[in-house]
C-alpha positions in Angstrom: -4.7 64.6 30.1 -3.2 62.9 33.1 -0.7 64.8 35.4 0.8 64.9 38.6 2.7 68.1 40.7 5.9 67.8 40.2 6.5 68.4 43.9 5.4 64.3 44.8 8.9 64.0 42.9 10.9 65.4 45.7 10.8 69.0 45.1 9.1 71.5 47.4 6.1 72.8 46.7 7.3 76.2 47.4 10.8 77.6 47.8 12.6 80.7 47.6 15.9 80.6 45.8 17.9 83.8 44.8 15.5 86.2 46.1 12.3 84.8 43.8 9.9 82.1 44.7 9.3 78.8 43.0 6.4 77.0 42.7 5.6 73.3 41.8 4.1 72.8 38.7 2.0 70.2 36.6 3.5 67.5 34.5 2.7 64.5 32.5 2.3 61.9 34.9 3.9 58.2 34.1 1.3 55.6 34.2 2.5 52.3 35.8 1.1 49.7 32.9 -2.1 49.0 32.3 -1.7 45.2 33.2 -0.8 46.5 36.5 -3.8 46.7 39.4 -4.3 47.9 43.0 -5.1 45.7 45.7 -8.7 45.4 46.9 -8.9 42.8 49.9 -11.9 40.4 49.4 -11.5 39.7 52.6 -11.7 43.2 54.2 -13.9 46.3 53.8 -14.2 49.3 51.5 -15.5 52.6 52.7 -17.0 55.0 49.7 -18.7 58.2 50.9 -20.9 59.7 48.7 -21.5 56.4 48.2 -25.1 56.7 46.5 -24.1 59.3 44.1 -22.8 58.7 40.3 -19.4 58.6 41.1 -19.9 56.5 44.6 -21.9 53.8 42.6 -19.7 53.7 39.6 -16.3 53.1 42.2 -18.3 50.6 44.3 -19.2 48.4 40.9 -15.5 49.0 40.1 -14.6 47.7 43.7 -16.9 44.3 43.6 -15.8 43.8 39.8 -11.8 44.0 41.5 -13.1 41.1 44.3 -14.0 43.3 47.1 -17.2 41.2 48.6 -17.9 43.6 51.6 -18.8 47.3 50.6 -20.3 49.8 52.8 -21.7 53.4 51.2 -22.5 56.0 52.8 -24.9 59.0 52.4 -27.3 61.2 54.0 -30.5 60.4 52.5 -31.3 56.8 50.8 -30.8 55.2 47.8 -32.8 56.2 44.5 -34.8 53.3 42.5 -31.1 53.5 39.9 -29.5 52.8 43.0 -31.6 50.2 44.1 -31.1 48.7 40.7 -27.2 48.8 41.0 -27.6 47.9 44.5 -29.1 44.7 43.5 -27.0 44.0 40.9 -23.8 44.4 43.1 -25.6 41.6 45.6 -26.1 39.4 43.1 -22.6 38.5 42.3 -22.3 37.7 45.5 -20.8 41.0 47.4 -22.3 42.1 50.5 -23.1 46.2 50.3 -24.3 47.8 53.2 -25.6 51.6 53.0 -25.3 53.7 56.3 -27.1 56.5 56.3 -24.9 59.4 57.9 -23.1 62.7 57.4 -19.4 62.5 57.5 -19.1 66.4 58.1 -20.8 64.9 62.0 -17.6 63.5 63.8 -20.5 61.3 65.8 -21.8 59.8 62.1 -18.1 59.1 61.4 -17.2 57.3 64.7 -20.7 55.1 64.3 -19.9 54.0 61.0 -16.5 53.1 61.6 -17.9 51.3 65.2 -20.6 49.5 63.3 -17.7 48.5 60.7 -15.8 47.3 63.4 -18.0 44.9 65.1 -20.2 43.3 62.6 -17.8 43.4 59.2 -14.0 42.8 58.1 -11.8 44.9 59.0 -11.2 48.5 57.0 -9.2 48.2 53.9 -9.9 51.3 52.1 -11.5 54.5 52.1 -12.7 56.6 49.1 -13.8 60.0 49.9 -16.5 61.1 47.2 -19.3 62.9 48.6 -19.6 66.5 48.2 -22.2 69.4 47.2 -21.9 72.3 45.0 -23.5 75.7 45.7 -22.2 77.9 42.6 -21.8 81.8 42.0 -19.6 84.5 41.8 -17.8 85.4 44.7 -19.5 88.6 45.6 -22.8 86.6 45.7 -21.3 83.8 48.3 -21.9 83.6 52.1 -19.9 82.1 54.6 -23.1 80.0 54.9 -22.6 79.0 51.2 -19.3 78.5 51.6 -19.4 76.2 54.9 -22.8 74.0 52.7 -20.0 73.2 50.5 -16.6 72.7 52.4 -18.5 70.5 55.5 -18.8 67.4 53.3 -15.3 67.5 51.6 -13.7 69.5 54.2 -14.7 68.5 57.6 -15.7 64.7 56.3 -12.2 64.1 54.9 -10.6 65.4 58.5 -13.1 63.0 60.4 -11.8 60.2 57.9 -8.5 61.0 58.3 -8.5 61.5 62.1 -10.6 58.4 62.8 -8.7 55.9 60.9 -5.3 56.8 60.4 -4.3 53.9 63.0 -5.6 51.2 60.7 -3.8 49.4 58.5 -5.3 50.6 55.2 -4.5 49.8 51.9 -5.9 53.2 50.0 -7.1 56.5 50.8 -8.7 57.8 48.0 -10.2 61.5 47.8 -11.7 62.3 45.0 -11.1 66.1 44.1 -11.7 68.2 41.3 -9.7 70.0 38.6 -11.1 73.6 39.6 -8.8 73.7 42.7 -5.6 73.3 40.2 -7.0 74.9 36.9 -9.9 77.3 38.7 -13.2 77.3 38.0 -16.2 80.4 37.0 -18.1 81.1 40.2 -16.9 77.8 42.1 -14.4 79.7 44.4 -16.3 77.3 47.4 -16.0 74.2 45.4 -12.5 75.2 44.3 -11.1 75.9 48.1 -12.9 72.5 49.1 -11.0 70.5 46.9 -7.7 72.7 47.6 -8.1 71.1 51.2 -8.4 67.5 49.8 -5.3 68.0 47.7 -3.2 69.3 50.7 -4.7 66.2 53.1 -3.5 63.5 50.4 0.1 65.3 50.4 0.1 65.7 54.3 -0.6 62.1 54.9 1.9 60.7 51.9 4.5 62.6 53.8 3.4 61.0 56.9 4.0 57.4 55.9 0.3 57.3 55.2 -1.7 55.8 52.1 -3.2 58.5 50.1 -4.3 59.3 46.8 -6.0 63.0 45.7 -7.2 62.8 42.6 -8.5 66.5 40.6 -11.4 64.9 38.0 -12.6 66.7 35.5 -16.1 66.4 34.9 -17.3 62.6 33.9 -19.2 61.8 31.2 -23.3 60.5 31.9 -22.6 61.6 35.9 -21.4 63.9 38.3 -21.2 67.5 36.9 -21.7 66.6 33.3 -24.7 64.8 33.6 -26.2 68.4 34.6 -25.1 70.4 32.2 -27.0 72.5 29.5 -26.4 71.4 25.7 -25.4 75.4 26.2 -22.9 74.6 29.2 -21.5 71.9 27.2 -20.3 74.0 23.9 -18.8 76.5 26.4 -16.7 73.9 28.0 -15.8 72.8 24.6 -15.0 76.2 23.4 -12.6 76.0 26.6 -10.8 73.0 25.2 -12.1 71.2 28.4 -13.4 67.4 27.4 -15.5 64.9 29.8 -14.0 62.1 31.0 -15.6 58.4 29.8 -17.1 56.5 32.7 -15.3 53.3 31.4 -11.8 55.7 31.2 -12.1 57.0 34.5 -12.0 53.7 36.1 -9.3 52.2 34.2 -7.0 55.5 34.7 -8.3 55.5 38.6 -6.7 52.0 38.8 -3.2 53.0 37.4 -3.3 55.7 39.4 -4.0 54.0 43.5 -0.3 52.2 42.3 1.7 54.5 42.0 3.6 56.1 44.8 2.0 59.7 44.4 -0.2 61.9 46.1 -2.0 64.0 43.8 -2.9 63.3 40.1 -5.2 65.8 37.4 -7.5 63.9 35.1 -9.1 65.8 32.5 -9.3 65.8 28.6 -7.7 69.2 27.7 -6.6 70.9 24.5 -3.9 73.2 25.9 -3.9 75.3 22.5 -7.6 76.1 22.9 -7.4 76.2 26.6 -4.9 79.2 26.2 -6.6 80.7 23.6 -9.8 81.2 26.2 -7.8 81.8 29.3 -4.7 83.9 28.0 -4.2 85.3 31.7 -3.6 81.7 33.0 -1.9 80.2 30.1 0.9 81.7 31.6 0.6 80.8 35.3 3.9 78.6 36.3 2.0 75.9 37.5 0.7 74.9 33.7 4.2 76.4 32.4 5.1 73.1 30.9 1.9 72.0 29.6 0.9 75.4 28.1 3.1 76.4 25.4 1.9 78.7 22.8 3.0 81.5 20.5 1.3 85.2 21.2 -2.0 85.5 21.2 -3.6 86.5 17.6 -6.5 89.4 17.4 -9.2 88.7 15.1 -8.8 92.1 13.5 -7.3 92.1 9.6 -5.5 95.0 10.5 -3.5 94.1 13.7 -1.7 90.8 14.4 0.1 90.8 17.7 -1.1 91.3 21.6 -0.8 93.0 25.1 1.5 96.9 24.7 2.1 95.8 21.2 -1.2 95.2 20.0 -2.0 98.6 21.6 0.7 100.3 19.6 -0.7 99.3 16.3 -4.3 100.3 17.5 -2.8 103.6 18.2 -1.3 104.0 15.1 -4.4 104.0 13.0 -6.5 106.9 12.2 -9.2 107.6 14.7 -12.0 105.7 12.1 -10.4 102.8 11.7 -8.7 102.2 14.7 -13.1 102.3 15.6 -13.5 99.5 13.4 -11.0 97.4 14.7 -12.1 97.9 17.9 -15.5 97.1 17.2 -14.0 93.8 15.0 -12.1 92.9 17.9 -15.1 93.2 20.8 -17.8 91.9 18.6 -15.1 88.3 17.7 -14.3 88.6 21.7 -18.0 88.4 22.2 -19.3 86.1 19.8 -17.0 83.5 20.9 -18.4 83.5 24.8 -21.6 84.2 23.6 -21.9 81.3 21.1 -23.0 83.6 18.7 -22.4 84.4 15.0 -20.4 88.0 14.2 -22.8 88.9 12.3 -26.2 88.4 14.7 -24.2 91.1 17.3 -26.1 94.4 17.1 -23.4 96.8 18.2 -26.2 98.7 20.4 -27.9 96.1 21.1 -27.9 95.1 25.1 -25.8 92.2 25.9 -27.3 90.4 28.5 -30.9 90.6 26.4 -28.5 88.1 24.0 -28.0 85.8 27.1 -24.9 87.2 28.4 -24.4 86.5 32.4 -21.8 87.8 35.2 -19.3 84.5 34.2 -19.4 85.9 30.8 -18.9 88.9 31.7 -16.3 88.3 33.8 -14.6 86.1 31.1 -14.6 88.7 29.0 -13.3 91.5 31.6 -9.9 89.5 31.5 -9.9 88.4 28.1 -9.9 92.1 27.3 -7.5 92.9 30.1 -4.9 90.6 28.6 -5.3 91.7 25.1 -4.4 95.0 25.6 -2.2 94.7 28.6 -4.3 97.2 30.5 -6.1 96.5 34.3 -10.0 96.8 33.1 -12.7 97.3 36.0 -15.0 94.0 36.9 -17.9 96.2 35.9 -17.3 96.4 32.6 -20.0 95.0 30.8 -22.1 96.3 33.2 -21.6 99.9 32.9 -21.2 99.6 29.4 -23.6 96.9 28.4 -23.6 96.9 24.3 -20.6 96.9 22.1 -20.7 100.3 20.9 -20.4 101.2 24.7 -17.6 99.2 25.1 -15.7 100.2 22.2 -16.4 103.4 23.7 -15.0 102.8 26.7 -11.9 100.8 25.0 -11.0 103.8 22.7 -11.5 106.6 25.6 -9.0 104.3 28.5 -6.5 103.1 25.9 -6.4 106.2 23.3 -7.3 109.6 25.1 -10.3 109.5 22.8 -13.8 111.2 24.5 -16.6 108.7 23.5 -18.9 109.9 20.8 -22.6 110.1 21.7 -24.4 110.3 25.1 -22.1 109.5 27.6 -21.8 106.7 29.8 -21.2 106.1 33.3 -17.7 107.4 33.7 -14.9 104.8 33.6 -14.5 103.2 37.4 -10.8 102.6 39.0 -9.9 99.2 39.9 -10.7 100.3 43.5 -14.2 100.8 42.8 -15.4 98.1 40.9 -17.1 96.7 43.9 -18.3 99.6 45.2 -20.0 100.1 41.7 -21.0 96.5 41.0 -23.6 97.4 44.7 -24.7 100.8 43.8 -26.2 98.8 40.1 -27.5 95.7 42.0 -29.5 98.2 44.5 -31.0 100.1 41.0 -32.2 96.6 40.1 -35.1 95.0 40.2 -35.2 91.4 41.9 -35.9 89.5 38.6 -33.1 91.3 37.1 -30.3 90.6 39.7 -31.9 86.7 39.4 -31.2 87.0 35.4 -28.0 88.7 35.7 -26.5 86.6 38.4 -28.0 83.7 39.5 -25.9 81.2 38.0 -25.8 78.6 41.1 -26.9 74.6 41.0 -26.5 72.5 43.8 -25.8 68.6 43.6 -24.8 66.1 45.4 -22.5 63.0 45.7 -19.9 64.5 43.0 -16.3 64.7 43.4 
């Protein structure tokens, strides 16, 4: 899927009309023709930050195959022996590429890499912004110190790019952002908020006169975020409808993109049936309103066919037994499907997270329950009630009046006090626990 905010059509990007606001929103984006190519100068130079990482390397080969003979990437440590090897390739059709070491969140690195540009190499023709660092986990786990690890090289460093050059005559100014900060993005809130900036930056300087071109990847196939993910990982972003992104693809839709007259664009392989199907509370966000379009969603119950107040009406309507069952159907389906698991290997007392459930999940399934039955559900869910009898539990006693049979559980938390909750049961755990339960972060480098 390739789109573009409809807002780089005229529109305002937010507005309030008759007393309600209105937001831009994502559309199918045109493509100019793919006989149609940008301009790289042979005779001038191309900046790529992030340059030694899997995206920097694969838009520097893109850049020499397109004519450009004077390259310069940039990173903060030196090249590995696969980018030696593509160094040397590059160099021997007859391109000269430079690495600077440097770290463009350092207005002083910036300035010497431009100087050195300056007075020993052509003059700047374009810029490509890739570098950038992830430091994942759910929000209550991040730091400012987190957060600042991941918005210095994509926040600051595109500022210091655009500062310091926008009085040259460049061709392209291409940031390369990522699809969390339009679609979102479990326990990347950092990540998400750097590339937010990015977007903003390219539609600042497009309404300045000034080239620029924010592109929102999703994850590329053999490098960048992919590369590093689980065989696990990779059937959960399948079960999301969310594809990877061909090397080969991504450069041939990044040169129809740098043509046209736009500032942002989304690249990622999507099926918007599945996708809503995972993520029922944002299939109807207005930004994906014309994209999404979908009928109710279905419960997996025999018994009950419809969603939200209605589905809660039939639950309602059954006899206390059954109305059990088909709440236990209904969790155990929810479940199984962000587990990866079969129905049938979910012990209904069984602890969840010993099956390899983690806070993401849990989270996932939090509002995937929340939308189903139209019904705010605390964020400690799963963790105060940790098997699917509990949760049934918990389900029949909120939504029905229904006292849980058995022990009891913790007693149901407010909205208000799901934090204050979520502490008191990391302070009662031990540190290998919290690590099990919430330690979901990775940290790379050089990815858009």
């Amino acid at each position: 899927m390739v789109a573009s905010l409809r807002s780089s059509a005229g529109e305002n990007q937010i507005a309030w009309r008759g007393g309600r606001s209105h937001v831009a929103r994502v559309v199918r984006a045109g493509l100019a023709p793919s006989d149609t190519r940008p301009k790289v100068s042979a005779d001038g130079t191309h900046l790529v930050t992030g340059g030694l990482g899997a995206l920097g390397l694969l838009v520097a080969r893109w850049l020499v195959g397109r004519g450009a003979r004077h390259v310069v990437l940039v990173g903060r440590r030196g090249p590995s022996e696969a980018a030696e090897e593509t160094l040397r390739a590059l160099t021997g059709q007859g391109a000269q590429v430079r690495v600077i070491r440097g770290d463009v969140g350092r207005a002083d690195d910036v300035r010497a890499i431009l100087t050195e540009i300056e007075t020993s190499m052509p003059p700047l023709r374009s810029v490509f912004h890739a570098a950038g660092v992830l430091d994942d986990g759910v929000l209550h786990q991040q730091s400012w110190d987190r957060f600042e690890r991941v918005l210095t090289p994509k926040v600051t460093g595109a500022w210091h790019l655009h500062q310091l050059t926008r009085e040259l005559p460049l061709d392209h100014f291409v940031l390369l952002s990522s699809i969390a900060s339009l679609l979102g993005a479990p326990g990347q809130g950092n990540y998400a908020a750097a590339n937010a900036f990015l977007d903003a930056l390219a539609h600042h300087r497009h309404a300045s006169g000034l080239p620029a071109l924010s592109v929102n990847w999703g994850a590329w196939g053999d490098s960048g975020m992919a590369a590093m993910l689980t065989d696990r990982d990779q059937q959960r972003w399948t079960a999301r409808g969310i594809g990877v992104i061909p090397p080969e693809r991504g450069i041939r839709l990044l040169e129809r993109m740098m043509v046209r007259s736009v500032p942002q664009v989304g690249v990622v392989p999507v099926d918007w049936a599945r996708y809503a199907e995972q993520y029922p509370l944002g299939a109807a966000r207005p930004l994906l309103a014309e994209l999404v379009r979908r009928e109710p969603a279905v419960d997996r119950s025999p018994t009950v066919t419809a969603a939200g107040p209605r589905l809660r009406e039939r639950y309602a309507a059954l006899p206390d037994a059954k109305r059990r069952i088909a709440l236990t159907e209904h969790v155990t389906g929810e479940l199984a499907r962000i587990l990866l698991l079969d129905e049938a290997s979910l012990d209904p007392q069984k602890g969840l997270f010993d099956l390899g459930l983690d806070s993401l999940m849990a989270l996932e399934f939090k509002n995937r329950a929340q939308a189903a039955f139209d019904h705010e559900m605390p964020t400690t869910l799963l963790f105060n009630y940790p098997t699917v009898d509990a949760v049934v539990g918990y389900l029949d006693s909120v939504l029905f009046g229904q006292r849980q049979p058995g022990p009891e559980g913790p007693p149901p938390t407010e909205p208000g006090d799901d934090l204050e909750a979520l502490l008191d049961n990391l302070e009662q755990m031990s540190d290998d626990e919290i690590d099990r339960l919430f330690t979901n972060g990775s940290t790379a480098e050089g990815q858009a």
